[in-house]
Short mmCIF file of C-alpha atoms and ligand atoms in Angstrom, two decimals:
data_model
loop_
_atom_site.label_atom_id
_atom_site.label_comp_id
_atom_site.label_asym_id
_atom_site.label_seq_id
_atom_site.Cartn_x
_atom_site.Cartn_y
_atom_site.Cartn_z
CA UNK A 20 66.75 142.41 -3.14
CA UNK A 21 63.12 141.83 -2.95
CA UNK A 22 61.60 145.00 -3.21
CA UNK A 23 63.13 146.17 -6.18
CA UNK A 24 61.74 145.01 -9.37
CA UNK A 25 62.21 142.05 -10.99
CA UNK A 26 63.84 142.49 -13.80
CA UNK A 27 66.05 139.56 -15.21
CA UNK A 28 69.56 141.53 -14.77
CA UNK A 29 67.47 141.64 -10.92
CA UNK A 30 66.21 138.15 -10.72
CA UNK A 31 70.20 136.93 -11.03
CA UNK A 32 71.15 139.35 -8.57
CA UNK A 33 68.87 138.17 -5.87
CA UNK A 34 69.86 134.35 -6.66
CA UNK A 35 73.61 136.01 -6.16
CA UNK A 36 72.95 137.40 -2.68
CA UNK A 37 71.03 134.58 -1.68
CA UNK A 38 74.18 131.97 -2.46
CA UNK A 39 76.36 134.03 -0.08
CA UNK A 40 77.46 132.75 3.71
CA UNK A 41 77.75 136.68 4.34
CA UNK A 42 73.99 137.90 5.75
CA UNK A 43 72.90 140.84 4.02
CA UNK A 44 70.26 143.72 5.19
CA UNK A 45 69.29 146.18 3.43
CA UNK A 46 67.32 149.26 5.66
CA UNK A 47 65.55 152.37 4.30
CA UNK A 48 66.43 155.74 6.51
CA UNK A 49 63.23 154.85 8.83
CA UNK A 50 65.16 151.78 9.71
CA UNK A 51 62.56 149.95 7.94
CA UNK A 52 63.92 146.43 6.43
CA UNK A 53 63.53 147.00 2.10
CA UNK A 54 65.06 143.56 2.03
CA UNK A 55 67.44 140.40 3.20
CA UNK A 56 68.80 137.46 1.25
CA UNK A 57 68.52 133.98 2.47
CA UNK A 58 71.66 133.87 5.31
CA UNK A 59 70.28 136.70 7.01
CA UNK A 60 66.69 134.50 6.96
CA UNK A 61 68.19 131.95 8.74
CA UNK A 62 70.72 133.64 10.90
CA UNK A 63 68.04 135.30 12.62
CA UNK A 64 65.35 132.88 11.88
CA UNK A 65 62.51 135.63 10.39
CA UNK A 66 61.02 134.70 7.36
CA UNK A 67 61.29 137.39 4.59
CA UNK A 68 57.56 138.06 4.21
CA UNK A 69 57.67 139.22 7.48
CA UNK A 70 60.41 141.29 7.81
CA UNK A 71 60.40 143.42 4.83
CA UNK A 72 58.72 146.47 5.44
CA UNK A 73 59.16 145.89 9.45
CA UNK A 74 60.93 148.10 11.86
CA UNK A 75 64.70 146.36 11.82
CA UNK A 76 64.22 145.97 15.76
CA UNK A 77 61.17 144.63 15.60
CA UNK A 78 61.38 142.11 12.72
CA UNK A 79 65.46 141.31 14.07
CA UNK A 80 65.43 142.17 18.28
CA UNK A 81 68.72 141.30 18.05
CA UNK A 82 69.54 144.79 16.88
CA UNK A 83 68.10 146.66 19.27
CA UNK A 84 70.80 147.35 21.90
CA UNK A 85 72.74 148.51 18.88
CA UNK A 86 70.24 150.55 17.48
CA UNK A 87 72.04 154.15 18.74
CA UNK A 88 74.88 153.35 16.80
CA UNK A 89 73.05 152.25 13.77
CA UNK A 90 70.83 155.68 13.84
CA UNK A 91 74.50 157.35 14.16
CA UNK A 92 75.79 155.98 11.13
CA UNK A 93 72.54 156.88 9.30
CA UNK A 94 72.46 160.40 10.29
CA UNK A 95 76.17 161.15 9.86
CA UNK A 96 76.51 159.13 6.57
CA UNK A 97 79.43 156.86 8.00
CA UNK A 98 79.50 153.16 8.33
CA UNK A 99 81.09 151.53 10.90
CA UNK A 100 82.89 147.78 11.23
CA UNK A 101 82.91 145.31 14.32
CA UNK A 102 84.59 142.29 14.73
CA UNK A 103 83.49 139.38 17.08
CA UNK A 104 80.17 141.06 18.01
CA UNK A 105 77.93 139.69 20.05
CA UNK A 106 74.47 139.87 18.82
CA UNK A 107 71.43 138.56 21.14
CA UNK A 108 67.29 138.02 21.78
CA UNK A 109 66.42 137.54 24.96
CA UNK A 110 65.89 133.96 25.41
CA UNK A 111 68.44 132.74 22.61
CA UNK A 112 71.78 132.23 22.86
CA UNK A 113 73.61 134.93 21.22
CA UNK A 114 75.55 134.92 18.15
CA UNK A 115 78.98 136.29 17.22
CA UNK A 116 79.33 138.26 13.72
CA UNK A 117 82.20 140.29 12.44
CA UNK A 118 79.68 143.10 10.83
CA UNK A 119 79.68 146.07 9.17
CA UNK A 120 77.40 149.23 8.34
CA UNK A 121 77.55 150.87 4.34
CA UNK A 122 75.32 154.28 4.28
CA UNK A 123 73.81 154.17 0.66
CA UNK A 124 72.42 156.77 -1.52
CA UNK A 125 70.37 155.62 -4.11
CA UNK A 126 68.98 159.11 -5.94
CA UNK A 127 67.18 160.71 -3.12
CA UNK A 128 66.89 157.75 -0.56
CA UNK A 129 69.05 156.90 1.98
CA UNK A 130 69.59 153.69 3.74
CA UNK A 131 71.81 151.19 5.22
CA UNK A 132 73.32 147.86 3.91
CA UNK A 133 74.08 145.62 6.63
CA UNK A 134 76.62 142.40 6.15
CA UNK A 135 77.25 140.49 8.57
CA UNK A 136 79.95 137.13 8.60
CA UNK A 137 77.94 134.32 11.45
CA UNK A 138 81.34 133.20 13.12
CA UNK A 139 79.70 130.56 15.17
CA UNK A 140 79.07 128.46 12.19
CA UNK A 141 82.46 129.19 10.80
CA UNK A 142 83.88 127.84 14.33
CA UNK A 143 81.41 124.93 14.20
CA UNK A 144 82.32 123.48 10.73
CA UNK A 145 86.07 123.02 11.63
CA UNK A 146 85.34 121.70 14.82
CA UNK A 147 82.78 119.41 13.10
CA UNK A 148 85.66 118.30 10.42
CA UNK A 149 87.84 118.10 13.17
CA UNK A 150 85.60 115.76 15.36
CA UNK A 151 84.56 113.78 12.58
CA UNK A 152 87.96 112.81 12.24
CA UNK A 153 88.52 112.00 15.73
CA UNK A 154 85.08 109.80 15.38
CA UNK A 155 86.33 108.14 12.79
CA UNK A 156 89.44 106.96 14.07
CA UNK A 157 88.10 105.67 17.51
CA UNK A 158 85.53 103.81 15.51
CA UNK A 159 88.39 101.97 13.57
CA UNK A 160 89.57 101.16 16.92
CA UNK A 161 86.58 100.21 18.29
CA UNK A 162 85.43 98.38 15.46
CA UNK A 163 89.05 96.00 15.15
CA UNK A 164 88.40 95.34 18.84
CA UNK A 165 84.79 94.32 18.88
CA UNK A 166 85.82 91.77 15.97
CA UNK A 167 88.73 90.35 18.22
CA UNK A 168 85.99 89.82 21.09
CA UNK A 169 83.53 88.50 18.95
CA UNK A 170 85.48 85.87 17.47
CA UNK A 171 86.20 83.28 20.65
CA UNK A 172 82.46 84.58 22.09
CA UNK A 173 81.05 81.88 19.90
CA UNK A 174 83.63 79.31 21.05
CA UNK A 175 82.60 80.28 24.91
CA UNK A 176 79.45 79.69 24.44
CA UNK A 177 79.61 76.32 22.28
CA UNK A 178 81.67 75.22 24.82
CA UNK A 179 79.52 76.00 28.41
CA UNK A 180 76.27 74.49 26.48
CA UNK A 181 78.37 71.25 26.02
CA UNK A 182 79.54 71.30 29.44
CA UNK A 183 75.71 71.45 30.17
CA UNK A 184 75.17 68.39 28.41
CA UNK A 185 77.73 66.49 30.24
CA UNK A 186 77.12 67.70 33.15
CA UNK A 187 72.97 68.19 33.64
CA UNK A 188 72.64 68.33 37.02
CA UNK A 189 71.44 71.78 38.58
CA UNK A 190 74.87 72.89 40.39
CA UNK A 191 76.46 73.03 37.51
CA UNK A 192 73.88 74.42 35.41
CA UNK A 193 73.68 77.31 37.61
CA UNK A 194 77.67 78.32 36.14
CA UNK A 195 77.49 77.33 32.85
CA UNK A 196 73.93 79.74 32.45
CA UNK A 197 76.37 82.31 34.00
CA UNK A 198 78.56 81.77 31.43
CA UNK A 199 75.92 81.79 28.54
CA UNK A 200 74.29 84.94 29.72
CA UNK A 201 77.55 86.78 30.09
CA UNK A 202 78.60 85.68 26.78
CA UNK A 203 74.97 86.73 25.47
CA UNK A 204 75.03 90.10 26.55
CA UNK A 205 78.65 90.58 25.54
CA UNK A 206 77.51 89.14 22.10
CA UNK A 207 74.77 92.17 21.90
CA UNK A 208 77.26 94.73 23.01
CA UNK A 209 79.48 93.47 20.37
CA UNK A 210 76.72 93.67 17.27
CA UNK A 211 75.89 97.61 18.57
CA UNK A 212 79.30 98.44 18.79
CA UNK A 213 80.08 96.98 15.12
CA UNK A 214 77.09 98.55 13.93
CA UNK A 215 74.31 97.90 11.17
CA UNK A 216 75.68 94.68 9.45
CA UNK A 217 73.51 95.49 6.10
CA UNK A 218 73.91 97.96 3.38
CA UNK A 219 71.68 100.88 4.09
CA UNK A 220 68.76 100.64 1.85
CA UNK A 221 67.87 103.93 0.53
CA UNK A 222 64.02 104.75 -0.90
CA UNK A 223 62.00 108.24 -1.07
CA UNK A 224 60.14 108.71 2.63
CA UNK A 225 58.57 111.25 4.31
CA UNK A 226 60.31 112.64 7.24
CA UNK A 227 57.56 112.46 9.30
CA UNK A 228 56.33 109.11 8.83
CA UNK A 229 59.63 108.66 11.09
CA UNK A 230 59.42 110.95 13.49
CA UNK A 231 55.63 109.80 13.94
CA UNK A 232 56.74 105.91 13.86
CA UNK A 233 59.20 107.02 16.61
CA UNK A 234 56.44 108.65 18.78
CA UNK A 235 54.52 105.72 18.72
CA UNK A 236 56.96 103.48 19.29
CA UNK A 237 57.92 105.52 22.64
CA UNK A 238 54.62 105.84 23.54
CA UNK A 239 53.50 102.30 23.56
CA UNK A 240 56.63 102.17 25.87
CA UNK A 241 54.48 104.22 28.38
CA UNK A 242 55.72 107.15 29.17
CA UNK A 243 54.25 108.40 32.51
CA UNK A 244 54.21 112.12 33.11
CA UNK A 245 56.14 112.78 29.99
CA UNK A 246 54.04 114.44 27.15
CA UNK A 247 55.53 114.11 23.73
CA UNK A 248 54.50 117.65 21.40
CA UNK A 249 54.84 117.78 17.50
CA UNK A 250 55.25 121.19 15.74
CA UNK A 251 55.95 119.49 12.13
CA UNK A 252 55.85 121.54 9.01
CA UNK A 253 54.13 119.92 6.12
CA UNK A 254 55.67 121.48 3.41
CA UNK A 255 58.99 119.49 3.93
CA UNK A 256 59.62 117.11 0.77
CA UNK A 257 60.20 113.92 0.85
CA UNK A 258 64.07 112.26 1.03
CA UNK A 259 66.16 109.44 -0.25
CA UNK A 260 67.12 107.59 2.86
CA UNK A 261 67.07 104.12 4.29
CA UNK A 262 64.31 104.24 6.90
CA UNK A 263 65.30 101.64 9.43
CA UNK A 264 68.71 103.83 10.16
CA UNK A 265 66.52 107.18 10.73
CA UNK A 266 63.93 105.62 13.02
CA UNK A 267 66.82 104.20 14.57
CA UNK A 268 68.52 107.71 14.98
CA UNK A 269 65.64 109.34 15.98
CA UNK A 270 64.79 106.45 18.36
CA UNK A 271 67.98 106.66 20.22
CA UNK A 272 68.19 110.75 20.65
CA UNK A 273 64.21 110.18 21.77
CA UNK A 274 65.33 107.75 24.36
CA UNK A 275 67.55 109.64 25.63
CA UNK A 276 65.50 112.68 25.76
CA UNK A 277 63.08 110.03 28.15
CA UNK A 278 65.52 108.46 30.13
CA UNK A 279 67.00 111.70 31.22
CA UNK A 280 63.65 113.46 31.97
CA UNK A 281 62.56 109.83 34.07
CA UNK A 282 65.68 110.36 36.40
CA UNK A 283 63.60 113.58 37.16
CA UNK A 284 60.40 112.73 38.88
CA UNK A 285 58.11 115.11 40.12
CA UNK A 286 58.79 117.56 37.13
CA UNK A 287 56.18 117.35 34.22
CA UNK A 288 58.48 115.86 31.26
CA UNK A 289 58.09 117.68 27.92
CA UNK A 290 59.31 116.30 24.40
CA UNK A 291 58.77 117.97 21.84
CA UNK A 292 59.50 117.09 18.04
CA UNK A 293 60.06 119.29 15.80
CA UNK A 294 60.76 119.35 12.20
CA UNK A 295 61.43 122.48 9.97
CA UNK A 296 63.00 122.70 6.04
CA UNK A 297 66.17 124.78 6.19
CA UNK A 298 67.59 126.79 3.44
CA UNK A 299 71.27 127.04 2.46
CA UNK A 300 73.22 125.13 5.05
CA UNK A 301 76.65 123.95 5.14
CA UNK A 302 77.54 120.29 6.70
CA UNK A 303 81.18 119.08 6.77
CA UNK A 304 82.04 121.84 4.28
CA UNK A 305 79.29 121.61 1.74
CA UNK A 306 76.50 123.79 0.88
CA UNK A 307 73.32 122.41 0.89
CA UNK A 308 69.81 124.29 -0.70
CA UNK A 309 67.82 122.34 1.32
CA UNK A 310 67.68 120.60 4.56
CA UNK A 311 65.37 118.44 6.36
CA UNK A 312 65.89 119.67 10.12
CA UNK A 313 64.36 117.65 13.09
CA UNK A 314 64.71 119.06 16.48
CA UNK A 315 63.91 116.86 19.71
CA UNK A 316 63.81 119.11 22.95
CA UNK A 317 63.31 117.80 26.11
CA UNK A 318 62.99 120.52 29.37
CA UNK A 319 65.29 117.77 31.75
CA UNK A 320 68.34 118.44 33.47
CA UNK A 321 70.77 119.27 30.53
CA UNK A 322 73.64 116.87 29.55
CA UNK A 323 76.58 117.21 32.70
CA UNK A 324 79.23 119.69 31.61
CA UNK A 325 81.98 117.12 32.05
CA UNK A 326 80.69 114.70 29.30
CA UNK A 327 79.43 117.42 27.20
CA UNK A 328 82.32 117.60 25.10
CA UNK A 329 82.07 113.64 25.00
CA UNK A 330 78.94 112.41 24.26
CA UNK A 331 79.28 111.31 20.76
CA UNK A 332 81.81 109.39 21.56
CA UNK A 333 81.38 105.70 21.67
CA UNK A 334 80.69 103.94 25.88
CA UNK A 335 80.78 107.30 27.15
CA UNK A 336 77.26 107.47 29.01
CA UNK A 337 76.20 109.17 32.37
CA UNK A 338 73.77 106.92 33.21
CA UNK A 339 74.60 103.68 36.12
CA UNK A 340 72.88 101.30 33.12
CA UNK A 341 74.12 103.06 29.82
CA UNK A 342 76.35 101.79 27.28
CA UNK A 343 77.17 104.98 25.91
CA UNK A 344 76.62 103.72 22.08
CA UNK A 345 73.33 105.22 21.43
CA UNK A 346 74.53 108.65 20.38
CA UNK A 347 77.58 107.62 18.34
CA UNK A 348 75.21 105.04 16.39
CA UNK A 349 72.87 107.74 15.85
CA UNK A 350 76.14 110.29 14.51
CA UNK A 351 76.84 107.10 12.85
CA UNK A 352 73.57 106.72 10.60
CA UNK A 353 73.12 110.46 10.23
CA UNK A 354 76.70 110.76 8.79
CA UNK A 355 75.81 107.99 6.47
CA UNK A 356 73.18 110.21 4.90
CA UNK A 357 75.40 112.96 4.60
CA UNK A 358 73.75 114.50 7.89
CA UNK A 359 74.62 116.03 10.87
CA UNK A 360 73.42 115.79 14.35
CA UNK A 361 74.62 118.95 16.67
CA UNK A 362 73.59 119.27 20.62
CA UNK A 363 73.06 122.45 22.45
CA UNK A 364 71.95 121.70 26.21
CA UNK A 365 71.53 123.52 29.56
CA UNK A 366 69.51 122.92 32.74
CA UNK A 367 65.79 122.47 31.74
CA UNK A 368 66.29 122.43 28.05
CA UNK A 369 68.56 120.10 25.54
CA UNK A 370 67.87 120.49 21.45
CA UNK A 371 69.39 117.35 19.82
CA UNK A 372 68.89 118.67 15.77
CA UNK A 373 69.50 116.33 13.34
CA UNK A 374 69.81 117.91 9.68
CA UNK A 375 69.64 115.52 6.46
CA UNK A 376 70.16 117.07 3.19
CA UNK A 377 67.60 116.53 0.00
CA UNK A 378 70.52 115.87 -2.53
CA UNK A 379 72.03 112.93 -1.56
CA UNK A 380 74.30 113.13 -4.38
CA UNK A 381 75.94 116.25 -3.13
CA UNK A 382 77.00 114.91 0.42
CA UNK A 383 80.51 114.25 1.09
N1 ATP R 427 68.53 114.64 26.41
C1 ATP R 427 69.52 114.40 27.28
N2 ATP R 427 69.53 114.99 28.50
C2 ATP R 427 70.53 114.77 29.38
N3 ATP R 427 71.59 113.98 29.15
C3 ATP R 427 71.66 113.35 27.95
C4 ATP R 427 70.63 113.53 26.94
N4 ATP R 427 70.98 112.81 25.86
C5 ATP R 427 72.15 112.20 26.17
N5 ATP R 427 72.56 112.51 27.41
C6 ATP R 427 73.79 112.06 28.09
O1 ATP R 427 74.65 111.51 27.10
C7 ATP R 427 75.03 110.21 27.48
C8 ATP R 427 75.35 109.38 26.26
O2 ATP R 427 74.15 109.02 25.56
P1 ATP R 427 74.12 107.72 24.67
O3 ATP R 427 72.76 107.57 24.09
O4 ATP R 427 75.26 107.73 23.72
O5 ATP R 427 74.41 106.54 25.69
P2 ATP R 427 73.48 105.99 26.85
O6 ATP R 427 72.10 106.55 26.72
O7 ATP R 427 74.17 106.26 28.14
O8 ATP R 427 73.47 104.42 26.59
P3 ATP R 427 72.71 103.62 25.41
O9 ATP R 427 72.04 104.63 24.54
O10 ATP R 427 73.78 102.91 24.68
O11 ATP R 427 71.76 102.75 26.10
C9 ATP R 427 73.88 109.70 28.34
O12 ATP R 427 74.29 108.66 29.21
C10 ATP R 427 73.47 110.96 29.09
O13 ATP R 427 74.32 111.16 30.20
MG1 MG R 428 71.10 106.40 24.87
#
């Protein structure tokens, strides 16, 4: 761990604890944090500079309704293990661990060696697989049967523009616009529903030349008592990715964000963007070093508990003029970078977090 010195025998074990899933903390006998590896970074989202040499508690408040039992196990040299623990900061949902407590002597010092197994991620990547799956099978259907509609649109439309020809006087005209229109906006639902018709076009970008692009382009929209915040962190690389799809992805989550927070008037709208580099993450089953993560929060009402479940499914929408595809063509794009896009959402505050991975060349 960090505080020890770096020798090279050292230097490989510190690259070992940071590969595992499993958090690790290591305390001295004040409690005091003489190190972490890289899971228990993110787990509890402290960075390591700041929590070595910090009070456990302090650096990790998730610890402190436990901290009797911890002291315990310190003073009577005896570890303990818990399964499906609940672990929470006020403010933050909590998070479940199976954990346990090794005492440690190491020549006169004491101290305790924390591990702890995250079992909400383990929950989320086989219900990810498994709803990937699902995805991609009512995408296949939805696909076959936007090709079936779009074939005779053409024909319906050739056909009520000739019928305007022969017959060009205005009673008629007033049916056969019906009949263009409808076929129009069937036509657009059709191209959305079968998706980008190009292969993606993948350069090296800057993440936030997106996100920024997609501010603009909402703001020029005019958003009226909706202010849109940026908390960006600069030191995120750049990434291989086709541009178009990731404005587009952002766009749509963005939109949403808006529309939902417009059905709200008389509450002052917030947006924020956010964008953060996360280490050591696992999407669909593989481990990724780095990340690109980009958070949009809006304070609105929350997505309704009944479509919840649903939303990334394709024409499933809450809203009187939704089509329900802007979600699953976000997924969509996202997936196509090896991404994933996850939702967590109550009353007054919904994260949509899309996470894109820096080596393309390890996604699945
Ligand atoms: N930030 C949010 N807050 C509240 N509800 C949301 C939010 N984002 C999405 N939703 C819910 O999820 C539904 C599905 O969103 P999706 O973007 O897929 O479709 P849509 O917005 O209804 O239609 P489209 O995007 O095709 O115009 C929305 O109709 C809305 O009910
Ligand atoms: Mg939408």
């Amino acid at each position: 761990m960090a505080l020890l010195p770096r020798t090279a025998a050292r230097v490989r074990a510190d690259s070992l604890l940071d590969g595992l899933t499993t958090a690790v903390i290591c305390v001295d006998q004040n409690l005091r944090i003489a190190g972490l590896n890289s899971a228990a970074e993110n787990l509890f989202g402290v960075g390591r500079k700041h929590a070595v040499n910090e009070l456990l508690v302090q650096a990790i408040p998730h610890f402190a309704p436990q901290l009797p039992r911890i002291t315990q196990a310190l003073s009577d040299f005896a570890g303990f293990i818990e399964r499906e623990s609940r672990l929470s900061r006020h403010g933050e949902p909590p998070i479940t661990v199976d954990w346990r407590v090794t005492p440690f002597m190491d020549g006169k010092l004491r101290g305790l060696l924390l591990e702890l197994l995250p079992l909400d991620r383990h929950l989320r990547i086989t219900r990810d697989e498994w709803l990937a799956a699902q995805h991609q099978a009512s995408r296949e259907l939805i696909r076959g049967l936007a090709h079936e509609i779009k074939n005779p649109l053409g024909g319906i439309r050739g056909a009520a523009q000739l019928l305007e020809r022969e017959f060009p006087d205005s009673q008629h005209r007033e049916y056969t616009q019906v009949i263009i229109k409808e076929a129009d906006r069937l036509q657009n639902l059709v191209n959305r529903l079968l998706g980008p018709n190009r292969l993606p076009k993948k350069t090296s970008l800057n993440i936030h030349e997106v996100v920024e692009h997609v501010r603009q382009l909402v703001q020029a929209e005019g958003v009226e008592n909706i202010t849109l915040l940026r908390d960006y962190d600069p030191s995120i690389p750049d990434l291989v990715a086709d541009r178009e799809q990731l404005i587009q992805a952002v766009l749509n989550v963005v939109r949403n964000a808006m529309q939902a927070l417009a059905a709200r008037p008389g509450t002052r709208g917030i947006i924020q963007l956010r964008t953060r580099a996360k280490r050591q993450f696992t999407i669909a089953g593989v481990r990724h070093r780095l990340v690109a993560q980009i958070d949009v929060e809006d304070n609105g009402p929350g997505i309704p508990a009944e479509l919840f479940e649903k939303i990334f499914y394709p024409m499933v929408t809450g809203r009187p003029d939704g089509t329900g595809l802007g979600l699953p063509i976000a997924q969509y794009m996202v997936h196509s970078h090896g991404g994933l896009i996850e939702c967590a959402s109550r009353p007054g505050q919904t994260i949509f977090s899309i996470y894109l991975p820096f080596e393309p060349g390890s996604t699945p």
